[in-house]
Tab-separated table of C-alpha atoms in Angstrom:
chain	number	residue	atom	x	y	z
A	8	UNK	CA	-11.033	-152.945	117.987
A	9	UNK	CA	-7.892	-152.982	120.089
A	10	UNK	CA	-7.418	-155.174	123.526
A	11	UNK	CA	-8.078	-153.875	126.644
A	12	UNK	CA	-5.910	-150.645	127.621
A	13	UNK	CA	-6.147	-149.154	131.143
A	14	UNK	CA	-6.359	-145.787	131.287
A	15	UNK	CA	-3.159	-144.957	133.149
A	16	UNK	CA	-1.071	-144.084	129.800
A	17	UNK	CA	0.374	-140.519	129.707
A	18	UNK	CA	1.170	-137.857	127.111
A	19	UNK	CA	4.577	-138.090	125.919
A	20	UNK	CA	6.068	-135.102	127.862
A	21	UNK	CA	7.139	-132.058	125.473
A	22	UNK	CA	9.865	-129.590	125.598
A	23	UNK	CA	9.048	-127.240	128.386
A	24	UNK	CA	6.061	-128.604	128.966
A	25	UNK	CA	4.551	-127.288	132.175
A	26	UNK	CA	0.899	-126.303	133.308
A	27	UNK	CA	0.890	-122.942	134.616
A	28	UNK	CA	-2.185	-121.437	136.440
A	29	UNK	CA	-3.647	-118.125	135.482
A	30	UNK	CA	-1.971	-115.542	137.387
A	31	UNK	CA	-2.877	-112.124	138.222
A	32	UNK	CA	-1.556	-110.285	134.863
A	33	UNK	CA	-3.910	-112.757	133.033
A	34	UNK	CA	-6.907	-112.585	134.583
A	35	UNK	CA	-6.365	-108.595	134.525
A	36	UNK	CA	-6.563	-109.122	130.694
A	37	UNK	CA	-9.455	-111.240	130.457
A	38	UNK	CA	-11.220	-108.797	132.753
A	39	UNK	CA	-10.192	-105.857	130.555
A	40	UNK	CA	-11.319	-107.559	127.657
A	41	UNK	CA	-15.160	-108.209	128.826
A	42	UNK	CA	-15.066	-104.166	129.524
A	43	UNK	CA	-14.066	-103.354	126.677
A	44	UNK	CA	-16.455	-105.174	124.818
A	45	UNK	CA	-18.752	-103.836	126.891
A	46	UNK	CA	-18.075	-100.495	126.658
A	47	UNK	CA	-17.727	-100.990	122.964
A	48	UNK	CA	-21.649	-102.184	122.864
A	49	UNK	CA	-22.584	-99.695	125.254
A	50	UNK	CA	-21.477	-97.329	122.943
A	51	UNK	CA	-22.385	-97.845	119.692
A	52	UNK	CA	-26.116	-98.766	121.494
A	53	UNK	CA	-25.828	-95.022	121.856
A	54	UNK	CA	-24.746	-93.785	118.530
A	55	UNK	CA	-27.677	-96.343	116.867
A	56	UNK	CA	-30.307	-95.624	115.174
A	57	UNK	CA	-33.169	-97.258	117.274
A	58	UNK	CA	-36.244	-95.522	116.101
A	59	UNK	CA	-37.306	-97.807	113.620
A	60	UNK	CA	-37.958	-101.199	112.992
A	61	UNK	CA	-34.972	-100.746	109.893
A	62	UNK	CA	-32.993	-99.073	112.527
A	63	UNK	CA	-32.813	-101.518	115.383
A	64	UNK	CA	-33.124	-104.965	113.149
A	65	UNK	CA	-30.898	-103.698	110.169
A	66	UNK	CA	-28.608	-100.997	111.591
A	67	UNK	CA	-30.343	-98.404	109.692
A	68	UNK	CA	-28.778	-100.087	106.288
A	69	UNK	CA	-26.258	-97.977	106.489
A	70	UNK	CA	-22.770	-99.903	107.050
A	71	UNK	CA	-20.117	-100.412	105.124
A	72	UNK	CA	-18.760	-103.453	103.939
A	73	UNK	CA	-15.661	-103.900	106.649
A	74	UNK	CA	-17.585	-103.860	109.975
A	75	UNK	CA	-20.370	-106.191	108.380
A	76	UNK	CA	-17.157	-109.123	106.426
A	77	UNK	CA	-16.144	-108.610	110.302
A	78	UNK	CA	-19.054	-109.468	112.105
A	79	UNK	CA	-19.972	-112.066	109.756
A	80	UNK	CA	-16.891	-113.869	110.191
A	81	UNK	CA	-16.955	-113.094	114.368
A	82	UNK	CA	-20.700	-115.456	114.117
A	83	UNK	CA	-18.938	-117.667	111.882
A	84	UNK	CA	-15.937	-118.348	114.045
A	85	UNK	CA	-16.708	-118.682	117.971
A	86	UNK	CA	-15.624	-120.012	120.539
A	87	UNK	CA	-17.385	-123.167	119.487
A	88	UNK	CA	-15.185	-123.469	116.696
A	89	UNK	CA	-12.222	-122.906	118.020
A	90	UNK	CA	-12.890	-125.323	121.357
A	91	UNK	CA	-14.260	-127.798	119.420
A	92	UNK	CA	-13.150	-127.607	115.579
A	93	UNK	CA	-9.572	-127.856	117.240
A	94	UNK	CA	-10.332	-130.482	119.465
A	95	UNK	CA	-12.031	-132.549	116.859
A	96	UNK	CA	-8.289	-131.703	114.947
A	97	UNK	CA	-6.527	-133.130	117.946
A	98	UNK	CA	-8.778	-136.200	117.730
A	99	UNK	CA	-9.254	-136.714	114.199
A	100	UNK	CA	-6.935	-135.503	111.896
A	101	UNK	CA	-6.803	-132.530	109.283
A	102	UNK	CA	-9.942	-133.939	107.743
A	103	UNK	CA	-12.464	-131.564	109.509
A	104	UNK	CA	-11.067	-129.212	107.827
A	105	UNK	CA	-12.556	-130.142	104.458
A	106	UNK	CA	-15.677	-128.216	106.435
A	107	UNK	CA	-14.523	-124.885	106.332
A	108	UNK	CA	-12.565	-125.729	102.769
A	109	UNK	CA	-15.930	-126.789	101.298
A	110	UNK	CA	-17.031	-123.004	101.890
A	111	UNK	CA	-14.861	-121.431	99.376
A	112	UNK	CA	-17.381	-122.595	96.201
A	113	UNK	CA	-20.559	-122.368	98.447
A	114	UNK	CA	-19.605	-118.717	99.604
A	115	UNK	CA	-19.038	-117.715	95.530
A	116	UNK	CA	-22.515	-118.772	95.229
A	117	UNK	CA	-23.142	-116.979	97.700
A	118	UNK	CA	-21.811	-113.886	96.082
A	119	UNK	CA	-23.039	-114.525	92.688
A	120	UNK	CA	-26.354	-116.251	92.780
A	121	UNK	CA	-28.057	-115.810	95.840
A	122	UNK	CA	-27.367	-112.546	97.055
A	123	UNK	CA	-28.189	-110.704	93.871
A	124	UNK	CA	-32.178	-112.456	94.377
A	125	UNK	CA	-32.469	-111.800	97.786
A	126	UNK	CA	-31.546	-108.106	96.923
A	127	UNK	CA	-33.890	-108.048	93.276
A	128	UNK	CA	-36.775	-109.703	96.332
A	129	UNK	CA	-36.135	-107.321	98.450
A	130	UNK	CA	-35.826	-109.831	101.640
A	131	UNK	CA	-32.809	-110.473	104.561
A	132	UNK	CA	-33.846	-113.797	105.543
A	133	UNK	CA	-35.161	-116.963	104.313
A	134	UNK	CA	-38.225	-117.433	105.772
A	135	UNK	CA	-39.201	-114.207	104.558
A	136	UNK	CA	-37.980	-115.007	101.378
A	137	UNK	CA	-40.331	-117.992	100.856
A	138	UNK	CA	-43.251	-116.276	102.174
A	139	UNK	CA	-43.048	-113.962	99.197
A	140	UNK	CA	-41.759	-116.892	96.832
A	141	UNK	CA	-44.534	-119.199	97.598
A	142	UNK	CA	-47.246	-116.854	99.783
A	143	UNK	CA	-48.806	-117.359	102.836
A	144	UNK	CA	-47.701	-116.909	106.473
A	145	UNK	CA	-47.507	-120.832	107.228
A	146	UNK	CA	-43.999	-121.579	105.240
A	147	UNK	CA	-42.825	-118.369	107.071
A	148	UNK	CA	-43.891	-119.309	110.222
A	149	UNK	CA	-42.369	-122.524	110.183
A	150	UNK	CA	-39.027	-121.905	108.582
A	151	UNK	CA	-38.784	-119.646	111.256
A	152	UNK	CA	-39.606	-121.678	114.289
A	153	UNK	CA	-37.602	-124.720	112.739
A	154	UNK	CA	-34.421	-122.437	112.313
A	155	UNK	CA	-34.712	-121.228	115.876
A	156	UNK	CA	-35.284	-124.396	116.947
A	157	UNK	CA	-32.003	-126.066	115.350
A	158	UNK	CA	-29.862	-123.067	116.721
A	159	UNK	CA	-30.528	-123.079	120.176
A	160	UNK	CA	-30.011	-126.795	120.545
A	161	UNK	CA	-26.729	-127.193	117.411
A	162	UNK	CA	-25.405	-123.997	117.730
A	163	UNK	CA	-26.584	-120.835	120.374
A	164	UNK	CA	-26.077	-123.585	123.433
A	165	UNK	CA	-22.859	-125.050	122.182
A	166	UNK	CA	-21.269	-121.479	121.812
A	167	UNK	CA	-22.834	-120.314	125.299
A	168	UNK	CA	-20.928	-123.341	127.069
A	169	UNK	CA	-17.932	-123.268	125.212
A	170	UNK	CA	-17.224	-119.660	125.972
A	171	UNK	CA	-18.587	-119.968	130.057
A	172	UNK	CA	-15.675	-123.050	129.903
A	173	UNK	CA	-13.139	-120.704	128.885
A	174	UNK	CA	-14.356	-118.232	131.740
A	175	UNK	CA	-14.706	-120.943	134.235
A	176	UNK	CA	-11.270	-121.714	133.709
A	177	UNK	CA	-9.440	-118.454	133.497
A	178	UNK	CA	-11.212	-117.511	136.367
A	179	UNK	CA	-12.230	-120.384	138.368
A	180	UNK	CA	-15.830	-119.224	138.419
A	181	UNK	CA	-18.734	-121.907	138.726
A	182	UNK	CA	-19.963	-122.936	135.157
A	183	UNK	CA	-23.546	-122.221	135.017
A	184	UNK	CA	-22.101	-118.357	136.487
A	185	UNK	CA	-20.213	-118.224	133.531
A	186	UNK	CA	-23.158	-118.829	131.297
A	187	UNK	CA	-25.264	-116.245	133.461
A	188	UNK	CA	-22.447	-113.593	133.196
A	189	UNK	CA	-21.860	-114.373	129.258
A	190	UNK	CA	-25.637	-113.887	128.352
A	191	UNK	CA	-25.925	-110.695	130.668
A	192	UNK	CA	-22.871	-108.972	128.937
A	193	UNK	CA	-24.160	-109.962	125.639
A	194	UNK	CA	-27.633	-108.995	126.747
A	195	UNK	CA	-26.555	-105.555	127.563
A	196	UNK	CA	-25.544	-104.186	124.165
A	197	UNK	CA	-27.760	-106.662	121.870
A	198	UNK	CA	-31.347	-105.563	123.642
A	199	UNK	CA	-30.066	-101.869	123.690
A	200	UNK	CA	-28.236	-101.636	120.591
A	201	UNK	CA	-29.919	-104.012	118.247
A	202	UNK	CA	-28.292	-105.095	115.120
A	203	UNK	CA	-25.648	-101.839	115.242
A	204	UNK	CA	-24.137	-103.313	118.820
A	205	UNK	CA	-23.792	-106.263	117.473
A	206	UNK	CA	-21.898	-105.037	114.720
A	207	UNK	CA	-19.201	-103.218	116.191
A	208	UNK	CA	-18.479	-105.399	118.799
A	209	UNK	CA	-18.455	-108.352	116.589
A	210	UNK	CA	-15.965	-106.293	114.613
A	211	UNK	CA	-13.651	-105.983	117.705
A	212	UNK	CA	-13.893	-109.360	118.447
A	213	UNK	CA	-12.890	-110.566	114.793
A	214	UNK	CA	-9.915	-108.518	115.517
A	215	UNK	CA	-8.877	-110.268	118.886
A	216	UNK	CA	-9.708	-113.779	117.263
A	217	UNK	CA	-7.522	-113.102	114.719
A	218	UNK	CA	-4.657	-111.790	116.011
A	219	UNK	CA	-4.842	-114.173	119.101
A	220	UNK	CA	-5.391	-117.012	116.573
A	221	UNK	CA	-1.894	-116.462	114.697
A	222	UNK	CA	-0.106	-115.412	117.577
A	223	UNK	CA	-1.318	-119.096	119.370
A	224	UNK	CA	-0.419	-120.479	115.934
A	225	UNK	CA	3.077	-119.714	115.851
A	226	UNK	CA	3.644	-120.073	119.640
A	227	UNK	CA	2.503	-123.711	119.266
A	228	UNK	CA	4.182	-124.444	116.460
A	229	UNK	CA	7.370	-123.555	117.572
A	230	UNK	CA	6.656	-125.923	120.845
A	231	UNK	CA	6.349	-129.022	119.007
A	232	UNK	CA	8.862	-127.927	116.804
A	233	UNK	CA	6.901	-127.172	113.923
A	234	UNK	CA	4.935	-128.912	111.173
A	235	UNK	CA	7.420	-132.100	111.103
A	236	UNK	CA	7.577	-132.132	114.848
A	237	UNK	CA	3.884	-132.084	115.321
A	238	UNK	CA	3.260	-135.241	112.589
A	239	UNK	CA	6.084	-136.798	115.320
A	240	UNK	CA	4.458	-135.964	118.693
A	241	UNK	CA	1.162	-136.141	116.786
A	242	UNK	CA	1.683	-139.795	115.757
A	243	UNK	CA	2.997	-140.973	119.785
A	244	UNK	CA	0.310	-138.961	121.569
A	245	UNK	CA	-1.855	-141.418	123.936
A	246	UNK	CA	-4.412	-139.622	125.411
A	247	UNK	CA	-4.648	-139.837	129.746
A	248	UNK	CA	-7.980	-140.957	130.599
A	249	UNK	CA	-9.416	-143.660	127.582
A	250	UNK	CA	-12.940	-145.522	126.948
A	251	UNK	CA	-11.409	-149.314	127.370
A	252	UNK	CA	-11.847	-152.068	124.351
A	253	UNK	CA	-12.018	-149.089	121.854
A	254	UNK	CA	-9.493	-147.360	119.869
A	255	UNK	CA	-11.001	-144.105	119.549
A	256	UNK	CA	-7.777	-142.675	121.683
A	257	UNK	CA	-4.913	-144.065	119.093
A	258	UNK	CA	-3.821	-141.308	116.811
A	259	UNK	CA	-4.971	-141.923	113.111
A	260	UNK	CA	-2.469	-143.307	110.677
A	261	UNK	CA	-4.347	-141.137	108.172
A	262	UNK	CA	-4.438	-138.246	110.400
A	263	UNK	CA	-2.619	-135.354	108.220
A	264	UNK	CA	-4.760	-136.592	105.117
A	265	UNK	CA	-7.171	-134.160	104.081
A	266	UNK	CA	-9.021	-136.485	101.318
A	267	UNK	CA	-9.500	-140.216	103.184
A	268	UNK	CA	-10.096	-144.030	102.274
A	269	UNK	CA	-13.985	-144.008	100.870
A	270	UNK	CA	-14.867	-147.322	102.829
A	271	UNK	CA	-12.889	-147.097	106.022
A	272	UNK	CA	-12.059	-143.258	106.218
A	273	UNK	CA	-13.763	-141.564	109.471
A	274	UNK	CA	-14.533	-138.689	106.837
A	275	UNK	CA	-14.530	-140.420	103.517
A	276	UNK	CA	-13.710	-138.178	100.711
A	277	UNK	CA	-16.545	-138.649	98.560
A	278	UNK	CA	-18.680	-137.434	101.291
A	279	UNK	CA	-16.192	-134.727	102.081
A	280	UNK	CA	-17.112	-133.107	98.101
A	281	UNK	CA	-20.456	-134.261	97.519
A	282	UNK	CA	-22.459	-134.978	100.496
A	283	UNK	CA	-21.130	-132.151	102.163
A	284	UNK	CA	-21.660	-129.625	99.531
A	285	UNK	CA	-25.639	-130.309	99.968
A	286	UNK	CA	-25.000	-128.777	104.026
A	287	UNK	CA	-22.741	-126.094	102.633
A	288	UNK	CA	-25.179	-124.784	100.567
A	289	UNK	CA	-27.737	-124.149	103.282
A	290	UNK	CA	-24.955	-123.195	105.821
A	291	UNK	CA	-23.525	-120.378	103.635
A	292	UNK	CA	-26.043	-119.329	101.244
A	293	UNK	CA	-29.791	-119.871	102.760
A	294	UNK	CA	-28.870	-119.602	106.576
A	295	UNK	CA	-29.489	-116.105	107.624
């Protein structure tokens, strides 16, 4: 624990560093984008196949591999994750990382073991999968209620108010507007489209995140003056506003280490492999 620190100490000022407010060009962009997303749902709500339950649920089983790697990587990778996976960077170090790296085996399981019995069984979920494994409606039931359960409070609400922050501050709109807006754009396409909307606009929004992702990547990089100016700044970065007697604010002397100490590491690295892998195995492979 360090001493006392009042909460007065600034951000060491960077090379052209300047907050500038959203102007008119930018919201017009943020504004566009919504539409088109819209319009994007709205359309391929009209092209779907809504008849049937297979239809509306599973667009009609009939896509091909691009639009659904897209979409699955769109649910994957939020806004949640890229609010809060790159604050808990800033905070913490490269170490979170080891979440996403842990995917790479669980994901060839994926591929190799799983997928090829949920096809043989005939199922698209897990809960449906252990009512025919085991029988009876209960298991079904409450694999189902438990997973919807865990996802509005760990994941659905964290996503809805990290992308209503972004609107509230590109636009200056109240927060819980932003949520009400979000959820009636999304609404929109989802309810009319089903599983098909989804899809397609997923697929256009993997291809925003992407390229706005590596665009923002270089851009920032060549701020700080790339990787060996960001371990400087990184390492002489006090935050502005701190919780007193505590030294969750310092930057980590272990910060850029992706494997950390097992007894004082924030994300020890036998956890990292092991313990982890147990949560990456339901994440990637039993989480529909």
């Amino acid at each position: 624990m360090s001493q006392p620190t009042t909460a007065t100490a600034e951000l060491p000022t960077l090379p052209g560093d300047t907050t500038v407010a959203f102007g008119v060009a930018d919201i017009i962009v943020v504004v566009f984008y919504f539409a088109f997303v819209l319009i994007v749902g709205i359309w391929s709500s009209i092209r779907a196949s809504r008849g049937t339950i297979g239809g509306y649920f599973l667009a009609g089983r009939s896509m091909t591999w691009w639009p659904i790697g897209a979409s699955l990587m769109s649910s994957n990778v939020g806004s949640g994750l890229f609010i809060g996976l790159a604050g808990t960077g800033a905070a913490g170090g490269l170490a979170v990382g080891g979440f996403e790296w842990n995917a790479t085996w669980a994901l060839l399981a994926l591929g190799w073991i799983f997928v090829p019995v949920y096809i043989a069984a005939g199922v698209v979920t897990m809960p449906e999968y252990l009512q025919k494994r085991f029988g009876g409606q209960r298991i079904q039931i409450y694999m189902s209620v438990l997973s919807l359960i865990l996802y509005i409070f760990t994941k659905i609400s964290t996503d809805i108010f990290s992308g209503a922050l972004f609107i509230q501050i590109s636009l200056g709109w109240n927060l819980y507007l932003s949520t009400v807006v979000l959820l009636a754009v999304t609404a929109v396409y989802t309810i009319a489209g089903g599983l098909t909307a989804v899809i397609y606009t997923d697929a256009l929004q993997t291809l925003i995140m992407v390229l706005g992702a590596l665009v923002l990547m270089f851009i920032g990089f060549e701020k700080v003056g790339w990787y060996e100016g960001l371990q400087e700044k990184y390492s002489t970065a006090i935050l502005k506003i701190i919780v007193p007697n505590t030294t969750c604010h310092l930057p980590r002397a272990d910060a850029f280490h992706l494997f950390r100490d097992p007894v004082t590491g924030d994300i020890p690295w036998p956890g990292l492999i092991f313990g982890l892998s147990v949560l990456a195995l339901w994440c990637w492979c039993t989480d529909q």
